[in-house]
Short mmCIF file of C-alpha atoms in Angstrom, two decimals:
data_model
loop_
_atom_site.label_atom_id
_atom_site.label_comp_id
_atom_site.label_asym_id
_atom_site.label_seq_id
_atom_site.Cartn_x
_atom_site.Cartn_y
_atom_site.Cartn_z
CA MET A 297 -14.05 11.55 40.19
CA ILE A 298 -13.83 11.80 36.45
CA ASN A 299 -12.82 15.40 35.31
CA PHE A 300 -16.33 15.85 33.11
CA ARG A 301 -15.38 19.31 32.54
CA PHE A 302 -11.70 18.43 30.77
CA ILE A 303 -13.31 15.68 28.91
CA ALA A 304 -16.11 17.79 27.84
CA ASN A 305 -13.40 20.30 26.52
CA LEU A 306 -11.55 17.78 24.63
CA MET A 307 -14.57 16.25 23.42
CA GLY A 308 -15.41 19.62 21.83
CA ARG A 309 -11.90 19.44 20.08
CA LEU A 310 -12.82 16.13 18.58
CA LEU A 311 -16.01 17.30 17.10
CA LEU A 312 -14.24 20.11 15.45
CA ILE A 313 -11.87 17.05 13.60
CA GLU A 314 -15.14 15.33 12.62
CA THR A 315 -16.59 18.73 11.18
CA PHE A 316 -13.44 18.85 9.26
CA PHE A 317 -14.97 15.59 7.47
CA PHE A 318 -17.88 15.79 6.81
CA VAL A 319 -17.30 18.95 5.01
CA LEU A 320 -14.44 16.50 3.36
CA CYS A 321 -18.23 14.56 2.32
CA LEU A 322 -19.94 17.62 1.30
CA CYS A 323 -16.96 18.80 -1.29
CA VAL A 324 -17.79 15.10 -2.85
CA ALA A 325 -21.29 16.20 -3.10
CA LEU A 326 -20.41 18.82 -4.55
CA PHE A 327 -18.48 17.55 -7.35
CA TYR A 328 -20.88 14.51 -7.92
CA HIS A 329 -23.91 17.61 -8.22
CA GLU A 330 -26.20 15.46 -5.47
CA PRO A 331 -28.93 16.81 -3.55
CA ASP A 332 -27.61 15.52 -0.17
CA TRP A 333 -24.72 18.08 0.04
CA LYS A 334 -27.54 19.91 2.05
CA ALA A 335 -27.49 17.16 4.48
CA TYR A 336 -23.49 16.95 5.27
CA ALA A 337 -23.69 21.20 4.79
CA TYR A 338 -26.32 21.22 7.95
CA THR A 339 -24.47 18.00 9.87
CA ALA A 340 -21.25 20.15 9.71
CA SER A 341 -23.06 23.99 10.72
CA ILE A 342 -24.13 21.74 13.77
CA THR A 343 -21.27 19.50 14.68
CA LEU A 344 -19.18 22.98 14.53
CA VAL A 345 -21.72 25.22 15.95
CA THR A 346 -21.03 22.45 18.89
CA SER A 347 -17.44 22.11 19.22
CA ILE A 348 -16.87 25.62 19.59
CA ALA A 349 -20.12 25.83 22.39
CA ILE A 350 -18.32 23.37 24.41
CA THR A 351 -14.66 24.32 23.86
CA SER A 352 -15.79 27.85 24.64
CA PHE A 353 -18.05 27.93 27.62
CA VAL A 354 -16.64 23.99 29.22
CA LYS A 355 -13.51 25.83 30.89
CA PRO A 356 -11.39 22.84 32.77
CA LYS A 357 -10.03 23.88 35.83
CA ASP A 358 -7.14 21.13 35.30
CA ARG A 359 -5.42 19.28 32.31
CA ILE A 360 -4.96 15.81 34.33
CA LEU A 361 -6.60 12.90 32.68
CA ALA A 362 -6.53 9.76 35.20
CA LYS A 363 -6.90 6.05 34.37
CA LYS A 364 -10.59 6.30 34.56
CA ASP A 365 -11.11 9.48 32.68
CA GLY A 366 -9.03 7.51 29.92
CA TYR A 367 -11.53 4.52 29.91
CA PHE A 368 -14.54 7.23 30.25
CA THR A 369 -13.70 9.37 27.27
CA VAL A 370 -12.27 6.32 25.02
CA THR A 371 -16.42 5.12 25.22
CA VAL A 372 -18.24 8.80 25.00
CA VAL A 373 -16.17 9.73 22.27
CA TRP A 374 -17.47 6.69 19.96
CA ILE A 375 -20.82 6.93 20.86
CA VAL A 376 -20.90 10.96 20.63
CA PHE A 377 -19.35 10.55 17.17
CA SER A 378 -21.92 8.13 16.08
CA LEU A 379 -24.30 10.95 17.10
CA PHE A 380 -23.54 13.30 15.04
CA GLY A 381 -22.33 10.94 12.63
CA CYS A 382 -25.78 9.52 12.01
CA LEU A 383 -27.27 12.94 10.86
CA PRO A 384 -26.59 12.88 7.59
CA TYR A 385 -27.96 9.52 6.74
CA ILE A 386 -31.49 11.16 9.02
CA PHE A 387 -30.72 14.85 6.81
CA SER A 388 -30.50 13.31 3.56
CA GLY A 389 -33.44 10.81 3.84
CA THR A 390 -31.33 7.75 3.23
CA LEU A 391 -31.86 6.67 6.56
CA PRO A 392 -35.13 8.42 8.10
CA ALA A 393 -35.32 6.55 11.07
CA PHE A 394 -32.64 7.14 14.35
CA THR A 395 -32.38 3.64 15.18
CA ASP A 396 -31.43 2.68 11.21
CA ALA A 397 -28.99 5.67 10.94
CA PHE A 398 -27.05 5.15 14.20
CA PHE A 399 -26.93 1.54 13.96
CA GLU A 400 -25.23 1.85 10.76
CA THR A 401 -22.96 4.82 11.84
CA ILE A 402 -22.05 2.73 14.70
CA SER A 403 -21.51 -0.24 12.70
CA GLY A 404 -18.80 1.77 10.18
CA PHE A 405 -17.26 3.56 13.22
CA THR A 406 -16.94 -0.03 14.97
CA THR A 407 -15.33 -1.56 11.68
CA THR A 408 -18.08 -3.86 12.02
CA GLY A 409 -19.70 -3.17 8.62
CA ALA A 410 -23.25 -4.90 9.59
CA SER A 411 -25.76 -2.55 7.57
CA VAL A 412 -29.58 -1.79 6.89
CA ILE A 413 -29.17 -0.10 4.05
CA THR A 414 -31.13 -2.86 1.50
CA ASN A 415 -30.09 -1.29 -1.88
CA VAL A 416 -26.35 0.79 -1.50
CA GLU A 417 -26.35 1.78 -5.44
CA ILE A 418 -29.12 3.84 -5.15
CA VAL A 419 -27.14 6.07 -2.16
CA PRO A 420 -25.11 9.34 -3.25
CA HIS A 421 -21.80 9.37 -3.87
CA ALA A 422 -20.94 11.28 -0.53
CA THR A 423 -23.08 8.82 1.55
CA LEU A 424 -21.11 5.93 0.53
CA PHE A 425 -17.82 7.76 0.75
CA TRP A 426 -18.77 8.77 4.12
CA ARG A 427 -19.55 5.24 5.09
CA SER A 428 -16.36 4.04 4.51
CA LEU A 429 -15.01 6.89 5.73
CA THR A 430 -16.54 5.57 9.22
CA HIS A 431 -14.53 2.72 9.23
CA TRP A 432 -11.31 4.31 8.36
CA LEU A 433 -11.43 6.42 11.27
CA GLY A 434 -12.52 3.82 13.31
CA GLY A 435 -10.04 1.25 12.30
CA LEU A 436 -6.78 3.01 13.71
CA GLY A 437 -9.06 4.79 16.18
CA ILE A 438 -10.16 8.51 16.70
CA ILE A 439 -8.08 8.58 19.93
CA MET A 440 -5.37 8.07 17.90
CA LEU A 441 -6.11 10.45 15.09
CA PHE A 442 -6.10 13.28 18.16
CA LEU A 443 -2.94 11.99 19.87
CA ALA A 444 -1.31 12.50 16.28
CA ILE A 445 -2.48 16.03 15.49
CA LEU A 446 -3.12 17.65 18.68
CA PRO A 447 -0.12 16.90 20.65
CA SER A 448 0.05 20.75 21.92
CA LEU A 449 -2.56 19.77 24.12
CA GLY A 450 -0.39 18.92 26.78
CA ILE A 451 -2.84 15.83 27.82
CA GLU A 452 -1.02 12.64 29.05
CA GLY A 453 -1.67 10.05 26.45
CA ARG A 454 -1.00 7.30 28.41
CA ASP A 455 -4.26 6.01 29.55
CA LEU A 456 -5.99 6.85 26.13
CA TYR A 457 -3.84 5.11 24.06
CA VAL A 458 -4.49 2.06 26.42
CA ALA A 459 -7.60 2.49 26.75
CA GLU A 460 -8.15 2.31 22.63
CA THR A 461 -4.79 0.07 21.77
CA THR A 462 -6.12 -3.35 21.17
CA GLY A 463 -4.55 -6.66 22.80
CA PRO A 464 -2.96 -7.24 25.94
CA VAL A 465 0.56 -6.93 25.11
CA HIS A 466 1.91 -3.02 24.40
CA SER A 467 5.19 -2.84 22.95
CA LYS A 468 7.48 -0.53 24.60
CA SER A 469 7.98 1.98 21.65
CA SER A 470 4.16 2.36 22.19
CA PHE A 471 4.64 4.73 24.98
CA THR A 472 5.86 7.74 22.92
CA PHE A 473 2.32 8.23 21.94
CA THR A 474 2.45 11.13 19.63
CA GLY A 475 5.35 9.72 17.81
CA THR A 476 3.79 6.32 17.45
CA ALA A 477 0.29 8.25 16.44
CA ARG A 478 1.92 9.64 13.78
CA ARG A 479 4.21 7.14 12.14
CA LEU A 480 1.12 4.62 12.54
CA TRP A 481 -1.30 6.81 10.86
CA VAL A 482 1.42 7.68 7.73
CA ILE A 483 1.87 3.93 7.41
CA TYR A 484 -2.16 3.62 7.27
CA LEU A 485 -2.65 6.87 5.03
CA THR A 486 0.27 5.17 2.08
CA LEU A 487 -1.21 1.53 2.51
CA THR A 488 -4.26 2.92 1.90
CA ALA A 489 -3.34 5.02 -0.89
CA LEU A 490 -1.28 2.37 -2.59
CA LEU A 491 -4.14 0.05 -2.18
CA THR A 492 -6.48 2.69 -3.96
CA GLY A 493 -3.69 2.68 -6.93
CA LEU A 494 -3.80 -1.36 -7.17
CA LEU A 495 -7.53 -1.42 -7.37
CA CYS A 496 -7.28 1.46 -10.16
CA ILE A 497 -5.30 -0.34 -12.03
CA GLY A 498 -7.66 -3.64 -11.76
CA LYS A 499 -10.24 -1.21 -13.65
CA MET A 500 -12.13 -0.54 -10.53
CA ASN A 501 -13.44 3.15 -10.89
CA LEU A 502 -11.51 5.67 -8.54
CA PHE A 503 -14.29 6.09 -6.38
CA ASP A 504 -14.85 2.46 -5.68
CA SER A 505 -11.23 2.08 -5.37
CA ILE A 506 -11.08 4.81 -2.41
CA CYS A 507 -14.50 3.75 -0.76
CA HIS A 508 -12.99 -0.17 -0.93
CA ALA A 509 -9.30 0.84 0.17
CA MET A 510 -10.69 2.36 3.14
CA SER A 511 -13.01 -0.06 4.02
CA THR A 512 -10.08 -2.34 3.50
CA MET A 513 -7.71 -0.85 5.83
CA GLY A 514 -10.30 -0.30 8.57
CA SER A 515 -11.55 -3.83 8.50
CA GLY A 516 -14.67 -2.56 7.92
CA GLY A 517 -17.06 -3.69 4.84
CA PHE A 518 -19.25 -1.34 3.53
CA SER A 519 -19.35 -1.73 -0.07
CA THR A 520 -20.52 0.37 -2.64
CA LYS A 521 -22.13 -1.93 -4.64
CA ASN A 522 -25.05 -4.50 -2.84
CA THR A 523 -22.99 -7.98 -4.35
CA SER A 524 -19.85 -6.17 -2.48
CA VAL A 525 -16.66 -7.38 -4.00
CA GLY A 526 -18.26 -10.29 -5.55
CA TYR A 527 -19.38 -7.41 -8.40
CA TRP A 528 -16.20 -7.63 -9.43
CA ASP A 529 -15.44 -10.86 -11.28
CA SER A 530 -11.94 -10.17 -11.62
CA PRO A 531 -9.13 -12.62 -10.04
CA TYR A 532 -6.44 -9.22 -9.56
CA ILE A 533 -8.69 -7.42 -7.25
CA HIS A 534 -9.54 -10.42 -4.97
CA TYR A 535 -6.05 -11.24 -4.68
CA VAL A 536 -4.89 -7.40 -3.86
CA LEU A 537 -7.74 -7.03 -1.79
CA ILE A 538 -6.48 -10.15 0.34
CA VAL A 539 -3.29 -9.35 0.51
CA PHE A 540 -4.04 -5.87 1.63
CA MET A 541 -6.90 -7.30 4.06
CA PHE A 542 -3.83 -9.76 5.91
CA ILE A 543 -2.12 -6.62 6.14
CA ALA A 544 -4.75 -4.65 8.00
CA GLY A 545 -5.23 -7.82 10.12
CA SER A 546 -1.84 -8.43 11.29
CA ASN A 547 -0.26 -6.37 14.50
CA PHE A 548 0.39 -2.94 12.83
CA GLY A 549 3.70 -2.91 14.99
CA LEU A 550 5.24 -5.90 12.70
CA VAL A 551 4.40 -3.22 9.92
CA CYS A 552 6.42 -0.63 10.95
CA ALA A 553 9.14 -3.41 11.79
CA ALA A 554 8.48 -4.82 8.22
CA ILE A 555 8.95 -1.42 6.65
CA LYS A 556 12.24 -0.66 8.23
CA GLY A 557 13.57 -3.92 6.90
CA GLN A 558 13.55 -6.07 10.37
CA TRP A 559 11.69 -9.22 8.71
CA ARG A 560 13.37 -11.23 11.16
CA LYS A 561 11.57 -9.33 13.62
CA VAL A 562 8.13 -10.75 11.62
CA ILE A 563 8.67 -13.94 10.95
CA HIS A 564 10.04 -14.73 14.75
CA ASP A 565 6.79 -13.31 15.94
CA ASN A 566 4.68 -15.96 17.33
CA GLU A 567 1.34 -14.57 17.43
CA PHE A 568 1.75 -13.52 13.09
CA GLN A 569 3.06 -17.39 12.44
CA LEU A 570 0.08 -18.60 14.32
CA TYR A 571 -2.31 -16.09 12.24
CA THR A 572 -0.80 -16.86 8.77
CA ILE A 573 -0.54 -20.88 9.76
CA ILE A 574 -4.43 -20.13 11.07
CA ALA A 575 -5.18 -18.20 7.38
CA LEU A 576 -3.45 -20.67 5.28
CA GLY A 577 -4.82 -23.88 7.10
CA ALA A 578 -8.23 -22.95 6.65
CA SER A 579 -8.12 -21.90 3.34
CA LEU A 580 -6.83 -25.33 2.58
CA ILE A 581 -9.28 -26.93 3.92
CA ILE A 582 -11.85 -24.59 2.19
CA GLY A 583 -10.45 -25.16 -0.62
CA THR A 584 -10.26 -28.61 -0.85
CA VAL A 585 -13.72 -29.04 0.23
CA LEU A 586 -15.21 -26.82 -2.44
CA TYR A 587 -13.22 -28.22 -5.05
CA LEU A 588 -14.69 -31.84 -4.26
CA ASP A 589 -18.02 -30.67 -3.55
CA GLY A 590 -18.07 -29.02 -7.63
CA TRP A 591 -18.13 -25.47 -6.43
CA GLY A 592 -15.56 -24.93 -9.25
CA ASP A 593 -12.07 -24.89 -10.73
CA VAL A 594 -9.14 -25.42 -8.48
CA GLU A 595 -8.11 -21.22 -8.73
CA LYS A 596 -12.01 -20.48 -7.97
CA SER A 597 -12.25 -22.55 -5.40
CA PHE A 598 -9.10 -21.72 -3.13
CA ARG A 599 -9.73 -17.99 -4.23
CA ASP A 600 -12.68 -17.86 -3.00
CA ALA A 601 -11.85 -20.08 0.47
CA LEU A 602 -8.83 -17.41 0.84
CA PHE A 603 -10.75 -14.45 -0.02
CA GLN A 604 -13.72 -15.39 2.70
CA VAL A 605 -10.85 -16.58 5.58
CA THR A 606 -9.15 -13.66 4.90
CA THR A 607 -12.02 -11.29 5.00
CA ILE A 608 -13.64 -12.90 8.11
CA MET A 609 -10.35 -13.36 10.54
CA SER A 610 -9.69 -9.80 9.57
CA THR A 611 -13.00 -8.46 10.49
CA THR A 612 -13.16 -6.99 7.26
CA GLY A 613 -16.77 -8.60 6.08
CA PHE A 614 -16.52 -8.52 2.23
CA ALA A 615 -17.62 -11.57 0.26
CA THR A 616 -17.22 -12.47 -2.86
CA ALA A 617 -19.17 -16.08 -2.05
CA ASP A 618 -21.68 -17.46 -0.25
CA TYR A 619 -20.79 -18.87 2.44
CA LEU A 620 -24.21 -20.42 3.39
CA LEU A 621 -24.30 -22.48 0.26
CA TRP A 622 -21.30 -24.27 1.68
CA PRO A 623 -21.20 -27.67 3.33
CA PRO A 624 -22.27 -27.13 7.26
CA PHE A 625 -18.23 -28.42 7.93
CA LEU A 626 -16.97 -25.57 6.32
CA GLY A 627 -19.98 -22.77 7.99
CA MET A 628 -18.65 -24.33 11.12
CA ILE A 629 -14.91 -23.35 10.49
CA ILE A 630 -15.99 -20.12 9.07
CA PHE A 631 -18.05 -19.33 12.89
CA LEU A 632 -14.84 -20.14 14.42
CA LEU A 633 -12.83 -17.93 12.78
CA ILE A 634 -15.63 -14.97 13.20
CA VAL A 635 -14.94 -15.64 16.98
CA ILE A 636 -11.24 -16.14 16.44
CA GLY A 637 -10.37 -12.69 15.09
CA ALA A 638 -7.01 -11.63 14.23
CA SER A 639 -3.98 -10.55 15.31
CA ALA A 640 -3.71 -7.67 18.20
CA GLY A 641 -2.60 -3.89 17.48
CA SER A 642 -4.42 -3.99 14.33
CA THR A 643 -7.87 -2.93 13.02
CA ALA A 644 -9.47 -6.40 13.20
CA GLY A 645 -11.88 -7.72 15.67
CA GLY A 646 -12.38 -10.78 17.89
CA LEU A 647 -10.84 -12.86 20.44
CA LYS A 648 -7.63 -11.90 18.79
CA ILE A 649 -5.31 -14.44 18.72
CA VAL A 650 -2.07 -13.58 21.23
CA ARG A 651 -4.94 -14.15 23.51
CA LEU A 652 -6.15 -17.94 22.45
CA GLN A 653 -1.98 -18.75 22.28
CA LEU A 654 -1.58 -17.88 25.49
CA LEU A 655 -4.75 -19.46 26.75
CA PHE A 656 -3.32 -22.13 25.35
CA LYS A 657 0.23 -22.09 26.51
CA ASN A 658 -1.13 -21.30 29.78
CA SER A 659 -3.23 -24.36 30.02
CA PHE A 660 -0.46 -26.87 29.26
CA ALA A 661 1.56 -25.10 31.35
CA GLU A 662 -0.82 -25.60 34.37
CA LEU A 663 -0.71 -29.28 33.42
CA LYS A 664 3.01 -28.98 33.73
CA ARG A 665 3.00 -27.58 36.84
CA ILE A 666 1.01 -30.68 38.63
CA ILE A 667 3.04 -33.32 37.48
CA HIS A 668 5.95 -30.88 38.70
CA PRO A 669 4.52 -28.46 41.68
CA ASN A 670 7.73 -27.94 42.80
CA GLY A 671 8.93 -26.70 39.29
CA ILE A 672 8.87 -22.64 38.70
CA ILE A 673 7.18 -22.92 34.95
CA THR A 674 6.09 -19.60 33.25
CA THR A 675 4.29 -18.86 30.08
CA LYS A 676 6.26 -17.11 27.49
CA TYR A 677 5.98 -15.57 24.60
CA ASN A 678 7.95 -14.75 21.70
CA GLY A 679 10.64 -15.81 24.03
CA LYS A 680 9.66 -13.73 27.36
CA SER A 681 7.97 -14.90 30.27
CA VAL A 682 4.36 -13.48 30.83
CA HIS A 683 3.50 -11.51 34.04
CA PRO A 684 0.90 -12.92 35.97
CA ASP A 685 -1.30 -9.89 35.74
CA ILE A 686 -1.39 -10.16 31.77
CA MET A 687 -2.59 -13.85 32.21
CA THR A 688 -5.52 -12.88 34.80
CA GLY A 689 -6.62 -9.71 32.45
CA ILE A 690 -6.47 -12.39 29.40
CA MET A 691 -8.33 -15.23 31.35
CA GLY A 692 -11.22 -12.00 32.59
CA PHE A 693 -11.57 -11.02 29.08
CA ALA A 694 -12.31 -14.40 27.63
CA ILE A 695 -14.99 -15.43 30.39
CA LEU A 696 -16.64 -12.06 30.50
CA TYR A 697 -16.62 -12.73 26.06
CA ILE A 698 -18.14 -15.76 26.85
CA ILE A 699 -20.68 -14.36 29.35
CA ILE A 700 -22.00 -11.37 27.08
CA PHE A 701 -22.12 -13.99 23.73
CA LEU A 702 -24.66 -16.37 25.87
CA LEU A 703 -26.41 -13.47 27.64
CA GLY A 704 -26.66 -11.54 23.92
CA SER A 705 -27.66 -14.75 22.46
CA LEU A 706 -30.69 -15.39 24.82
CA LEU A 707 -31.53 -11.73 24.29
CA MET A 708 -31.31 -12.07 20.46
CA THR A 709 -33.86 -15.07 20.51
CA LEU A 710 -36.25 -12.74 21.72
CA PHE A 711 -36.28 -10.26 18.50
CA THR A 712 -35.16 -13.64 15.73
CA GLU A 713 -37.10 -16.33 14.56
CA ASP A 714 -34.02 -19.01 14.59
CA ILE A 715 -30.91 -19.96 16.66
CA THR A 716 -28.66 -19.60 14.51
CA THR A 717 -29.19 -15.95 13.01
CA SER A 718 -28.99 -15.26 16.87
CA CYS A 719 -25.90 -16.67 17.83
CA SER A 720 -24.21 -15.47 14.67
CA ALA A 721 -26.09 -12.00 14.89
CA VAL A 722 -24.10 -11.40 18.92
CA ALA A 723 -21.01 -13.62 17.61
CA THR A 724 -20.07 -11.23 14.61
CA CYS A 725 -21.40 -7.57 16.23
CA LEU A 726 -18.83 -8.60 19.22
CA SER A 727 -16.33 -9.68 16.59
CA ASN A 728 -17.01 -6.29 14.90
CA VAL A 729 -17.10 -8.69 11.36
CA GLY A 730 -20.22 -7.94 9.74
CA PRO A 731 -22.24 -11.12 7.94
CA GLY A 732 -23.14 -13.95 9.99
CA PHE A 733 -25.28 -17.05 9.15
CA GLY A 734 -29.06 -17.37 8.62
CA SER A 735 -30.85 -14.07 8.08
CA VAL A 736 -27.61 -12.23 8.70
CA GLY A 737 -25.77 -14.05 6.05
CA PRO A 738 -23.18 -12.15 3.66
CA MET A 739 -25.94 -11.87 0.97
CA PHE A 740 -28.10 -10.28 3.61
CA ASN A 741 -28.15 -7.30 6.01
CA TYR A 742 -29.97 -6.10 9.16
CA ALA A 743 -32.47 -4.11 8.44
CA HIS A 744 -35.19 -6.74 8.94
CA LEU A 745 -34.13 -6.54 12.87
CA ASN A 746 -36.75 -4.64 15.22
CA ASP A 747 -35.19 -1.60 16.67
CA PHE A 748 -34.70 -3.19 20.07
CA ALA A 749 -32.40 -5.94 18.68
CA LYS A 750 -30.60 -3.16 16.19
CA VAL A 751 -29.58 -1.50 19.96
CA LEU A 752 -28.73 -4.51 21.32
CA LEU A 753 -26.41 -5.43 18.45
CA SER A 754 -25.00 -1.46 18.42
CA LEU A 755 -23.99 -1.70 22.11
CA LEU A 756 -22.18 -5.06 21.36
CA MET A 757 -20.42 -3.61 18.39
CA LEU A 758 -19.40 -0.49 20.97
CA ILE A 759 -17.97 -3.19 23.39
CA GLY A 760 -16.57 -5.53 21.12
CA ARG A 761 -14.50 -3.05 19.26
CA LEU A 762 -12.99 -1.38 22.99
CA GLU A 763 -12.33 -4.46 23.96
CA ILE A 764 -15.05 -5.29 26.28
CA LEU A 765 -13.13 -4.30 29.82
CA THR A 766 -12.93 -0.67 28.26
CA VAL A 767 -16.50 -0.71 28.33
CA MET A 768 -17.45 -3.01 30.77
CA VAL A 769 -15.61 -1.16 33.99
CA LEU A 770 -17.75 1.72 33.44
CA PHE A 771 -20.82 -0.32 34.84
CA THR A 772 -18.53 -1.66 38.12
CA LYS A 773 -19.50 -0.16 41.08
CA SER A 774 -16.00 0.93 42.52
CA PHE A 775 -15.42 2.80 39.21
CA TRP A 776 -17.50 5.52 40.19
CA LYS A 777 -15.80 5.87 43.80
CA LYS A 778 -13.49 8.72 44.28
#
């Protein structure tokens, strides 16, 4: 059975971490002398009291977390964090309706970036900071942060790590959990600080730089401006963000290798190679069509193309151009990129390139097996044979993704006026991208949808962020058996 008492106690400790970040937002509100400081003071107090009450009164009989507990804990953590995280929106009056506040919060934590705020430029600084902070925390993972700073609990972190870490393949070094989590967070924080500095050099003010740096590294997309990054007509800022969005969409294991000078490992990685080829190839096609269509000069056309391809593939969701105005052929490419996503082990969402790569390789291997039925033909990744169990898991994931997309799109047609909006909203929320097509395009938001649609999309964001299987396994009968 699920170790509910220990999980509850664990949740109390995690809420203490969230309290710290509420206090950080409180400091921002006080610095700017804005009235929403009360909202963060109330939220921090409620969260702190809840944390203390749970950890004080719910004492676990044992400190063992089984694999089931790991999946259950990870899913519940994201929901609980979002429930407390939506309180500042409600208390401050920014989003007084609970459904809207919860949608905005879970969109932040899942790094989706789908917003229901129609005018972000009138939102107080602390709330803008909190929106970007939810991206930053959700990007690398709440559980990863927990494993990094609370190793003294004596918890076996393997199942928590595997339940939250994206992608079908984990390197051997991944199982030194505390050390790996710490290293990743140090790199994550360093890259965020570096990006902040580079954006400041580009004459973006410090506050906007911090918010956009957190949104970029978390592959989120919340901006402090209504027109997103398009507000800054600066090639320098656009190119800087392109580079860091590309990094955020790369496997963080490879980022670590690059920092250590192991460039050979990065260059020869199959997924990174395909990630780069798709990004550059799609940018070249889109840029060429835009230039020939009279969108702008060569530099402008290719910069907009490269930015939109990178922001969609990394599932960040920033915008410098409205791709709904582009030729339909380019829109189809953008939609495919929404589904594909970026690399496993990154802050990005989507199907992940490694899964698609292995599916194609396995399909061709199957053709060879038909021709040579007695031959031993295996699917290889980075020069090594892939275990059949991994391939089974990938095929199961792909099938579930398609089923959830189809059912979600069918349900969304009940709440929207056109099928383009329905399908793209489901795809973009399931892939944690943010902008879609139709009435949820890059220059629109999700405020016009009714509460049922927002609840459905909130669930899809959570399912997509936790890689589908982590959430869906909770709905199986065998999961709850002893």
